[in-house]
Short mmCIF file of C-alpha atoms in Angstrom, two decimals:
data_model
loop_
_atom_site.label_atom_id
_atom_site.label_comp_id
_atom_site.label_asym_id
_atom_site.label_seq_id
_atom_site.Cartn_x
_atom_site.Cartn_y
_atom_site.Cartn_z
CA GLY A 317 183.12 111.17 55.73
CA ALA A 318 182.77 114.91 56.28
CA TYR A 319 184.03 114.70 59.85
CA ASN A 320 186.98 112.55 58.90
CA LYS A 321 188.17 115.15 56.41
CA ILE A 322 187.30 118.32 58.30
CA SER A 323 188.77 117.23 61.63
CA GLN A 324 192.11 116.53 59.93
CA ASP A 325 192.08 119.81 58.00
CA VAL A 326 191.23 121.84 61.11
CA ALA A 327 194.18 120.20 62.87
CA ASP A 328 196.29 121.49 59.98
CA GLY A 329 195.01 125.03 60.47
CA VAL A 330 192.05 125.30 58.08
CA THR A 331 189.22 127.41 59.53
CA ASP A 332 186.77 127.83 56.66
CA PHE A 333 185.08 125.19 54.50
CA VAL A 334 182.90 125.22 51.40
CA ALA A 335 180.83 122.34 50.06
CA ALA A 336 178.14 121.57 47.50
CA SER A 337 175.39 119.11 48.25
CA ALA A 338 171.74 118.23 47.67
CA GLY A 339 171.43 117.93 51.44
CA ASN A 340 173.00 114.94 53.16
CA HIS A 341 176.66 115.84 52.70
CA ALA A 342 175.63 119.43 53.46
CA GLN A 343 174.47 118.48 56.93
CA GLY A 344 177.58 116.40 57.57
CA VAL A 345 179.89 119.27 56.62
CA ALA A 346 177.89 121.82 58.60
CA LEU A 347 177.86 119.70 61.76
CA ALA A 348 181.49 118.63 61.47
CA ALA A 349 182.73 122.18 60.88
CA THR A 350 180.75 123.55 63.80
CA LYS A 351 181.96 120.80 66.14
CA CYS A 352 185.54 121.47 65.05
CA GLY A 353 185.20 125.25 65.59
CA ALA A 354 185.31 126.14 61.89
CA ASP A 355 183.00 128.07 59.55
CA SER A 356 181.17 126.48 56.63
CA THR A 357 179.31 127.70 53.56
CA ILE A 358 177.18 125.14 51.78
CA TYR A 359 175.91 125.55 48.23
CA MET A 360 172.68 123.64 47.56
CA PRO A 361 170.44 123.33 44.48
CA THR A 362 167.51 125.72 44.33
CA ASP A 363 165.08 122.81 44.59
CA ALA A 364 166.84 121.09 47.49
CA PRO A 365 164.33 119.67 50.02
CA GLN A 366 163.47 122.37 52.54
CA ALA A 367 164.00 119.97 55.43
CA LYS A 368 167.63 119.50 54.36
CA VAL A 369 168.17 123.24 53.89
CA ASP A 370 166.74 124.02 57.34
CA ALA A 371 168.77 121.26 59.00
CA THR A 372 171.99 122.44 57.36
CA ARG A 373 171.43 125.98 58.62
CA SER A 374 170.57 124.67 62.09
CA TYR A 375 173.99 122.99 62.28
CA GLY A 376 175.65 126.38 61.84
CA ALA A 377 176.36 126.66 58.11
CA THR A 378 175.69 129.54 55.77
CA VAL A 379 173.52 128.17 52.95
CA GLU A 380 173.53 129.47 49.38
CA LEU A 381 170.80 128.18 47.05
CA VAL A 382 172.08 128.17 43.48
CA GLY A 383 171.98 125.84 40.47
CA LYS A 384 169.31 123.56 39.04
CA ASP A 385 171.08 120.33 40.08
CA PHE A 386 174.10 119.08 42.01
CA GLN A 387 176.63 119.45 39.18
CA GLU A 388 175.65 123.05 38.50
CA THR A 389 175.66 123.83 42.21
CA MET A 390 179.12 122.31 42.62
CA SER A 391 180.48 124.51 39.83
CA HIS A 392 179.30 127.60 41.73
CA ALA A 393 180.83 126.30 44.97
CA GLN A 394 184.20 125.54 43.38
CA ALA A 395 184.27 128.98 41.75
CA ALA A 396 183.58 130.58 45.13
CA VAL A 397 186.46 128.68 46.74
CA GLU A 398 188.92 130.06 44.21
CA GLU A 399 188.25 133.57 45.53
CA THR A 400 188.83 132.66 49.20
CA ASN A 401 191.15 130.70 51.47
CA ALA A 402 188.42 128.17 52.23
CA GLU A 403 188.89 124.43 51.77
CA PHE A 404 186.49 122.69 49.37
CA VAL A 405 184.94 119.52 50.81
CA HIS A 406 183.92 117.32 47.91
CA ALA A 407 180.76 115.29 48.47
CA TYR A 408 182.34 112.03 47.34
CA ASP A 409 185.50 112.27 45.21
CA ASP A 410 187.97 112.59 48.08
CA THR A 411 189.99 109.84 49.76
CA ASP A 412 189.29 111.18 53.28
CA ILE A 413 185.56 111.31 52.53
CA ILE A 414 185.65 107.77 51.14
CA ALA A 415 187.54 106.52 54.19
CA GLY A 416 185.02 108.10 56.53
CA GLN A 417 182.11 106.59 54.62
CA GLY A 418 183.84 103.24 54.94
CA THR A 419 183.06 103.16 58.66
CA LEU A 420 179.51 102.15 57.65
CA GLY A 421 181.03 99.12 55.94
CA THR A 422 182.82 98.10 59.12
CA GLU A 423 179.58 98.49 61.09
CA MET A 424 177.71 96.36 58.57
CA TYR A 425 180.36 93.65 58.82
CA HIS A 426 180.43 93.60 62.62
CA ASP A 427 176.64 93.64 62.87
CA CYS A 428 176.23 90.92 60.25
CA PRO A 429 179.51 89.06 59.64
CA ASP A 430 177.71 86.29 57.73
CA ALA A 431 176.43 88.67 55.03
CA ASP A 432 176.59 87.14 51.58
CA THR A 433 175.64 90.33 49.75
CA VAL A 434 175.53 93.99 50.71
CA ILE A 435 173.59 96.50 48.62
CA VAL A 436 174.63 100.14 48.51
CA PRO A 437 173.15 103.17 46.69
CA ILE A 438 175.35 104.96 44.18
CA GLY A 439 175.22 108.66 43.47
CA GLY A 440 178.71 110.07 43.13
CA GLY A 441 180.13 106.85 44.52
CA GLY A 442 181.66 107.93 47.84
CA LEU A 443 179.55 105.69 50.04
CA ILE A 444 179.91 102.53 47.96
CA SER A 445 183.64 103.18 47.56
CA GLY A 446 184.06 103.31 51.33
CA ILE A 447 181.79 100.36 52.07
CA SER A 448 183.22 98.13 49.32
CA THR A 449 186.78 98.89 50.48
CA ALA A 450 185.95 97.97 54.05
CA MET A 451 183.95 94.90 53.06
CA LYS A 452 186.52 93.49 50.66
CA HIS A 453 189.16 93.87 53.38
CA LEU A 454 187.10 92.34 56.20
CA SER A 455 185.15 89.78 54.18
CA PRO A 456 186.52 89.34 50.63
CA GLU A 457 183.88 86.73 49.75
CA THR A 458 180.98 89.12 50.45
CA ARG A 459 179.40 90.39 47.23
CA VAL A 460 178.93 94.17 46.89
CA VAL A 461 176.04 95.28 44.70
CA GLY A 462 175.59 98.94 43.81
CA VAL A 463 172.19 100.34 42.86
CA GLN A 464 171.30 103.50 40.95
CA ALA A 465 168.01 105.19 40.11
CA THR A 466 166.96 104.77 36.49
CA GLY A 467 166.75 108.55 36.11
CA ALA A 468 170.32 109.05 37.33
CA GLU A 469 172.14 106.04 35.92
CA THR A 470 175.75 106.92 35.24
CA VAL A 471 177.79 103.85 36.15
CA HIS A 472 176.81 101.30 33.49
CA GLU A 473 177.83 103.51 30.59
CA SER A 474 180.91 104.66 32.50
CA LEU A 475 181.98 101.04 33.01
CA ASP A 476 181.37 100.28 29.34
CA LYS A 477 183.53 103.23 28.25
CA GLY A 478 186.14 102.82 30.97
CA MET A 479 185.75 106.41 32.20
CA PRO A 480 183.17 108.53 34.06
CA VAL A 481 180.34 109.61 31.77
CA THR A 482 178.29 112.77 32.41
CA LEU A 483 174.53 112.74 31.94
CA ASP A 484 172.73 115.75 30.46
CA GLU A 485 170.19 115.69 33.30
CA VAL A 486 168.89 113.56 36.14
CA ASP A 487 165.31 112.86 37.15
CA THR A 488 164.52 110.79 40.24
CA ILE A 489 162.76 111.07 43.60
CA ALA A 490 166.01 109.83 45.16
CA ASP A 491 167.51 113.33 45.37
CA GLY A 492 170.39 112.17 47.56
CA ILE A 493 171.87 110.21 44.64
CA ALA A 494 170.70 112.48 41.80
CA VAL A 495 174.20 113.04 40.42
CA ARG A 496 175.07 113.43 36.74
CA GLN A 497 178.57 111.97 37.00
CA VAL A 498 180.31 109.47 39.22
CA GLY A 499 183.63 110.67 40.67
CA GLU A 500 187.06 109.99 39.18
CA LYS A 501 188.43 108.37 42.33
CA THR A 502 185.20 106.60 43.19
CA PHE A 503 184.90 105.21 39.68
CA GLU A 504 188.27 103.50 40.05
CA VAL A 505 187.15 101.92 43.32
CA ILE A 506 183.85 100.78 41.79
CA GLN A 507 185.71 99.16 38.91
CA GLU A 508 187.97 97.28 41.33
CA ARG A 509 185.72 96.38 44.27
CA VAL A 510 182.03 96.46 43.29
CA ASP A 511 180.80 93.15 41.92
CA GLU A 512 177.63 94.33 40.18
CA VAL A 513 175.66 97.51 39.51
CA VAL A 514 171.88 97.49 38.94
CA THR A 515 169.17 100.10 38.48
CA VAL A 516 165.58 100.50 39.73
CA GLY A 517 162.87 103.01 38.89
CA ASP A 518 161.09 105.57 41.04
CA SER A 519 157.96 103.43 41.37
CA ALA A 520 159.98 100.65 42.98
CA ILE A 521 161.70 103.15 45.27
CA ALA A 522 158.33 104.54 46.40
CA THR A 523 157.02 101.04 47.10
CA ALA A 524 160.11 100.17 49.15
CA LEU A 525 159.75 103.39 51.13
CA ILE A 526 156.14 102.50 51.96
CA ASP A 527 157.13 98.96 52.97
CA LEU A 528 159.79 100.31 55.31
CA LEU A 529 157.33 102.71 56.91
CA GLU A 530 154.66 100.07 57.41
CA ARG A 531 156.64 96.96 58.25
CA SER A 532 159.78 98.28 59.92
CA LYS A 533 158.49 101.65 61.20
CA THR A 534 161.58 103.09 59.52
CA LEU A 535 161.58 106.41 57.67
CA VAL A 536 164.15 106.75 54.90
CA GLU A 537 164.48 109.00 51.88
CA GLY A 538 164.50 107.73 48.32
CA ALA A 539 168.26 107.28 48.30
CA GLY A 540 167.94 105.05 51.34
CA ALA A 541 164.98 103.01 50.14
CA ILE A 542 166.58 102.20 46.79
CA SER A 543 168.69 99.39 48.29
CA LEU A 544 165.61 97.55 49.48
CA ALA A 545 163.89 98.33 46.17
CA ALA A 546 166.65 96.42 44.37
CA VAL A 547 165.82 93.34 46.47
CA LEU A 548 162.05 93.62 46.07
CA GLU A 549 162.40 94.09 42.30
CA ASP A 550 164.78 91.12 41.92
CA ALA A 551 167.19 93.50 40.23
CA PHE A 552 170.01 91.00 40.81
CA ASP A 553 170.20 87.23 41.20
CA TYR A 554 170.43 85.64 44.62
CA GLU A 555 170.05 82.19 46.12
CA GLU A 556 167.41 80.99 48.57
CA GLY A 557 168.71 81.52 52.09
CA GLU A 558 171.28 84.10 51.01
CA VAL A 559 171.94 86.76 53.67
CA ILE A 560 171.38 90.15 52.02
CA VAL A 561 172.11 93.43 53.80
CA PRO A 562 170.76 96.61 52.16
CA ALA A 563 172.19 99.91 53.40
CA LEU A 564 169.30 102.18 54.44
CA CYS A 565 171.30 105.40 54.32
CA GLY A 566 169.55 108.74 54.62
CA GLY A 567 166.35 109.69 56.41
CA ASN A 568 166.30 113.36 55.44
CA ILE A 569 163.10 113.41 53.43
CA ASP A 570 161.06 116.55 52.85
CA LEU A 571 157.48 116.13 54.11
CA ASN A 572 156.02 117.35 50.82
CA VAL A 573 158.13 114.82 48.96
CA LEU A 574 157.13 112.15 51.49
CA ARG A 575 153.44 112.87 50.85
CA THR A 576 153.96 112.54 47.09
CA VAL A 577 156.00 109.37 47.46
CA ILE A 578 153.45 107.80 49.81
CA THR A 579 150.65 108.53 47.35
CA ARG A 580 152.69 107.09 44.49
CA GLY A 581 153.54 104.03 46.54
CA LEU A 582 149.90 103.47 47.44
CA VAL A 583 148.94 103.72 43.76
CA GLU A 584 151.59 101.18 42.79
CA ASP A 585 150.35 98.89 45.55
CA GLY A 586 146.73 99.19 44.42
CA ARG A 587 145.65 100.88 47.62
CA TYR A 588 144.74 104.31 46.23
CA LEU A 589 142.45 104.93 43.27
CA LYS A 590 141.13 108.11 41.68
CA ILE A 591 138.28 107.69 39.22
CA LYS A 592 135.81 109.82 37.29
CA THR A 593 132.26 108.88 36.34
CA VAL A 594 129.04 110.49 35.13
CA LEU A 595 125.65 110.48 36.89
CA LYS A 596 122.16 111.64 36.06
CA ASP A 597 121.73 115.07 37.63
CA ARG A 598 118.81 114.18 39.84
CA PRO A 599 118.22 113.79 43.60
CA GLY A 600 119.58 110.56 45.05
CA ALA A 601 121.94 109.76 42.16
CA LEU A 602 125.08 110.39 44.20
CA GLU A 603 123.70 108.42 47.13
CA ARG A 604 123.15 105.36 44.93
CA LEU A 605 126.72 105.60 43.60
CA ILE A 606 128.09 105.80 47.14
CA GLU A 607 126.05 102.75 48.16
CA ILE A 608 127.60 100.69 45.38
CA ILE A 609 131.10 101.80 46.42
CA ALA A 610 130.35 101.04 50.08
CA ASP A 611 128.96 97.59 49.23
CA ALA A 612 132.22 96.92 47.36
CA ARG A 613 134.07 97.73 50.61
CA ALA A 614 135.97 100.68 49.19
CA ASN A 615 136.55 103.72 51.40
CA ILE A 616 135.99 107.23 50.07
CA TYR A 617 138.68 109.82 50.81
CA GLY A 618 137.05 112.65 48.88
CA ILE A 619 134.43 113.57 46.28
CA GLN A 620 134.35 116.38 43.73
CA HIS A 621 131.01 117.13 42.06
CA GLU A 622 131.05 119.00 38.72
CA ARG A 623 127.89 120.18 36.92
CA THR A 624 129.25 122.89 34.63
CA SER A 625 131.53 120.95 32.24
CA LEU A 626 130.69 121.61 28.60
CA ASP A 627 131.59 117.99 27.80
CA MET A 628 128.43 116.73 29.55
CA ARG A 629 124.77 116.91 28.70
CA ILE A 630 122.76 119.35 30.73
CA ASP A 631 121.05 116.54 32.66
CA GLN A 632 124.37 114.98 33.73
CA THR A 633 126.89 115.61 36.47
CA GLU A 634 130.52 114.51 36.66
CA VAL A 635 131.96 113.03 39.85
CA GLU A 636 135.59 112.42 40.79
CA LEU A 637 136.30 110.12 43.73
CA ASP A 638 139.45 109.45 45.73
CA LEU A 639 139.22 105.90 47.06
CA GLU A 640 141.09 103.71 49.52
CA MET A 641 141.39 100.22 48.03
CA ARG A 642 142.74 96.83 49.11
CA GLY A 643 144.84 95.94 46.07
CA HIS A 644 144.74 95.69 42.30
CA GLU A 645 142.20 92.85 42.30
CA HIS A 646 139.89 94.91 44.48
CA ILE A 647 140.22 97.80 42.02
CA LEU A 648 139.16 95.58 39.10
CA GLU A 649 136.20 94.24 41.10
CA LEU A 650 134.99 97.76 41.90
CA ILE A 651 135.32 98.96 38.30
CA ASP A 652 133.41 95.90 37.05
CA GLU A 653 130.67 96.53 39.61
CA LEU A 654 130.30 100.19 38.67
CA GLU A 655 130.21 99.44 34.95
CA ALA A 656 127.66 96.67 35.55
CA HIS A 657 125.40 99.33 37.09
CA GLY A 658 125.82 101.55 34.06
CA TYR A 659 128.48 103.95 35.35
CA PRO A 660 131.27 104.75 32.86
CA VAL A 661 134.60 104.68 34.71
CA ASP A 662 137.66 106.73 33.80
CA VAL A 663 140.68 105.82 35.96
CA LEU A 664 142.62 109.02 36.69
CA VAL A 665 145.25 107.58 39.05
#
């Protein structure tokens, strides 16, 4: 999308570009401008993933960190453009951007011409506008399903009211689609060419991300995993044997975010457990606790021993344990076993 717009504008004499982005569009604009011999300044939210900030700079752009979210950042970028001769490259609400994003739709069709349903993330709507336009042209019978994060759901209410609705705030691990308002142009395309829009929560996104890592050896960010999450959560109806193609778009995930998402995914899957219990403060008490955990075939990641809490008697000690588990049933078995041996269990995570 970015290259499609910038290459045409450079041919028309534009030499300086400005954009606002949480990170993916930022990298596209930076790379496209550099390849076309132009300058670019990218405005990004102050909490944009560091990996995306570093990558954008590495592609040759000047990066300005301003604004608490994408909408606020875009306001700063548009104000900056008014004081210069630079061209503003909108992240999604631009026909050239939409057309460029549509190339993914043509690839999906040619790779899987028998697709019954394609699933596409929705932030501002540029990607799904491009893909749905391409798909409905190449394969009109193919269903296009859009998916949003619960904490950044703008489309349902917009469709109900017949116009783009702006959220007060967004809150999702899928930062690439954390947008408070769908675009004017993209909203019209969604109304015309997208068959259904569904939402999924962050827990489902984290689980899908883990599944992709483990089963497909594929690293995606939250905005990319959300398409698979919609399938795993049965967020829409489909028939047995239906060919479903989720767009896994965006692998620019910050490692700190990845660590948090992996932990959350493991918790949701019943493979990580953090508990607190109380022991008698005497020699061998911790060893006996560890033996019970080992016999239950749980693996200990870490132990924290606390003797000074005022909430305990002086002859007691508090222990927190990080455990590797084998599922929710295994967790219940371990808790039952500990309680049967007289250990009170407080599940922390």
